[in-house]
Backbone as numpy.savetxt, mean C-alpha at the origin, in Angstrom:
# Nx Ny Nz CAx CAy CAz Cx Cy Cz
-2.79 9.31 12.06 -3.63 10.49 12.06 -2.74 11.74 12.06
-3.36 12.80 11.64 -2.43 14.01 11.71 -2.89 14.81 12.60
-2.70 15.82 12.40 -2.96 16.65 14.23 -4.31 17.81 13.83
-5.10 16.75 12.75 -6.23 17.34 12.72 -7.49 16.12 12.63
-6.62 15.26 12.80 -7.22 13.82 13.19 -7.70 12.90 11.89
-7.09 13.70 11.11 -7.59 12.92 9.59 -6.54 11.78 9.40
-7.19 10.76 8.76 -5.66 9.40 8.43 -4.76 10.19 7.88
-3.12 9.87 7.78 -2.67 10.16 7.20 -1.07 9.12 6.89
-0.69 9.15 6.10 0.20 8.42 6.23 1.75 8.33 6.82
1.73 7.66 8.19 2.78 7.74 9.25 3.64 6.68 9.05
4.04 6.09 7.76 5.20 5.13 7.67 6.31 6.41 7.35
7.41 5.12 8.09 8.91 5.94 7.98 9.24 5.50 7.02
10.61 6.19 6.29 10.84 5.34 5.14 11.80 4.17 5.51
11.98 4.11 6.57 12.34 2.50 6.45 11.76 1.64 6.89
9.96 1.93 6.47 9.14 1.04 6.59 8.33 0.86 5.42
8.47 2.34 4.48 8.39 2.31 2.79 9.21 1.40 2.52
10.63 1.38 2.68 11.36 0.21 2.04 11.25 -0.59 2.31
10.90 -1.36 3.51 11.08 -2.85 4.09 9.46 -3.22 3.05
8.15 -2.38 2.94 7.43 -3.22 2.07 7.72 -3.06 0.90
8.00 -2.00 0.24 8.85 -2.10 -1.00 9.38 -3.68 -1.07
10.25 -3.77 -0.59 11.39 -4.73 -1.02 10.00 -6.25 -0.89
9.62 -5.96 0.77 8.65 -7.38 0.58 7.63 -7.58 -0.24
6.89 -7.13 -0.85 6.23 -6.35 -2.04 6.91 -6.49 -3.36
8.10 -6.41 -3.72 9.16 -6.95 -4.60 9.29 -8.52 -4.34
9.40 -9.23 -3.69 9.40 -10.33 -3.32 8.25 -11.22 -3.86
7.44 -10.76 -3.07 5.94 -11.48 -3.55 5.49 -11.53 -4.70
6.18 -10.13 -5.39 5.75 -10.19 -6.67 6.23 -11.35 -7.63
7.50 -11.51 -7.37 8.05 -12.42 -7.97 7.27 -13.85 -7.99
7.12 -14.12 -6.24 6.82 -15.38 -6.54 5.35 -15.62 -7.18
4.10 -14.18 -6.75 2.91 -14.73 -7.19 2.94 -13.78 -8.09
3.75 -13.22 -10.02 3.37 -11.97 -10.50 1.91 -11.84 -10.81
0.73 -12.79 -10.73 -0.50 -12.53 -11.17 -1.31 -11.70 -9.30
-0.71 -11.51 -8.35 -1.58 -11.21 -7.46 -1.65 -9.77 -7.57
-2.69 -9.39 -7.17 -2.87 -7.88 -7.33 -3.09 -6.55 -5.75
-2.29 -5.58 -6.07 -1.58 -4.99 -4.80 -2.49 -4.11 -4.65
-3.29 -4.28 -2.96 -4.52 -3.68 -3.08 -4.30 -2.79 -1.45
-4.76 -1.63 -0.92 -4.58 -1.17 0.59 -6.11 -1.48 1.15
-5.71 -1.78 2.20 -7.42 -1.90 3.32 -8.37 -1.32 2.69
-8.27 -0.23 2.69 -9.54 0.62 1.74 -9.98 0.48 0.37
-8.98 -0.59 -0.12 -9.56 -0.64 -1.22 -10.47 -1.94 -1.62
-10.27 -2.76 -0.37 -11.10 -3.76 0.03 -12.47 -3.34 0.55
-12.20 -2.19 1.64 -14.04 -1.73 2.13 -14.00 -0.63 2.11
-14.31 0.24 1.80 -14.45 1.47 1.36 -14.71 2.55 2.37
-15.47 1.72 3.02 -16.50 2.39 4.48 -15.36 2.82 5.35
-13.89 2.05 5.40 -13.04 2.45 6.17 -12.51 4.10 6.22
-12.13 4.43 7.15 -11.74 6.04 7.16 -10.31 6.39 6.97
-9.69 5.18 6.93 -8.39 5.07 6.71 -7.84 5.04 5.37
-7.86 5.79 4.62 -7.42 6.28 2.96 -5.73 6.87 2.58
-5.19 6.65 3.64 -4.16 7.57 3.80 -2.66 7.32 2.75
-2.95 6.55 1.84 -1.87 6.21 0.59 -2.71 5.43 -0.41
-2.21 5.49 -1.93 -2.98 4.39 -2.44 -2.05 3.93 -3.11
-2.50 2.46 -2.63 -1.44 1.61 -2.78 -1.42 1.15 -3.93
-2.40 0.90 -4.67 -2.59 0.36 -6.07 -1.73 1.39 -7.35
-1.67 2.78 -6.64 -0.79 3.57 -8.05 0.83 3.71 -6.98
1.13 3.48 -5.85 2.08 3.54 -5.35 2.95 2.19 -5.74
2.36 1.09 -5.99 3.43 -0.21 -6.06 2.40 -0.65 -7.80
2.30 0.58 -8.71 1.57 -0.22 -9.93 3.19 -0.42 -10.34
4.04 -0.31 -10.48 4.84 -1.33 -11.53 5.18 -2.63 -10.43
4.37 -2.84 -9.63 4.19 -4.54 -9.26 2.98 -5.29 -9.15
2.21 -4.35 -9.95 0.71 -4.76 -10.64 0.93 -5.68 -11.54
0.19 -6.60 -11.48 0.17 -7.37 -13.00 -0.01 -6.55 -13.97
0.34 -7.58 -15.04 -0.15 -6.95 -16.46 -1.25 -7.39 -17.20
């Protein structure tokens, strides 16, 4: 949350990289799975705070 209480996104970057890299990984082994954030599973959630689907698309399928 930020200090107006809205989600926001509080990863450090060496927690960008550690899923980066694991996220790189997975891709490999499953390249057909598709890279999705909480919210983009239920919508209703209030938690929107990155999107993950254009943040890791070159480990989107094709």
């Amino acid at each position: 949350m930020n200090i107006r209480g809205q989600p926001a996104d509080t990863r450090t970057e060496a927690q960008k990289t550690a899923l980066r890299r694991l996220l790189e990984d997975l891709h490999r082994r499953y390249p057909h799975a598709l890279i999705v954030g909480h919210h983009d599973l239920n919508p209703h959630k209030d938690c929107h705070c990155f999107d993950a689907v254009n943040e890791y698309k070159n480990l989107q399928p094709t």
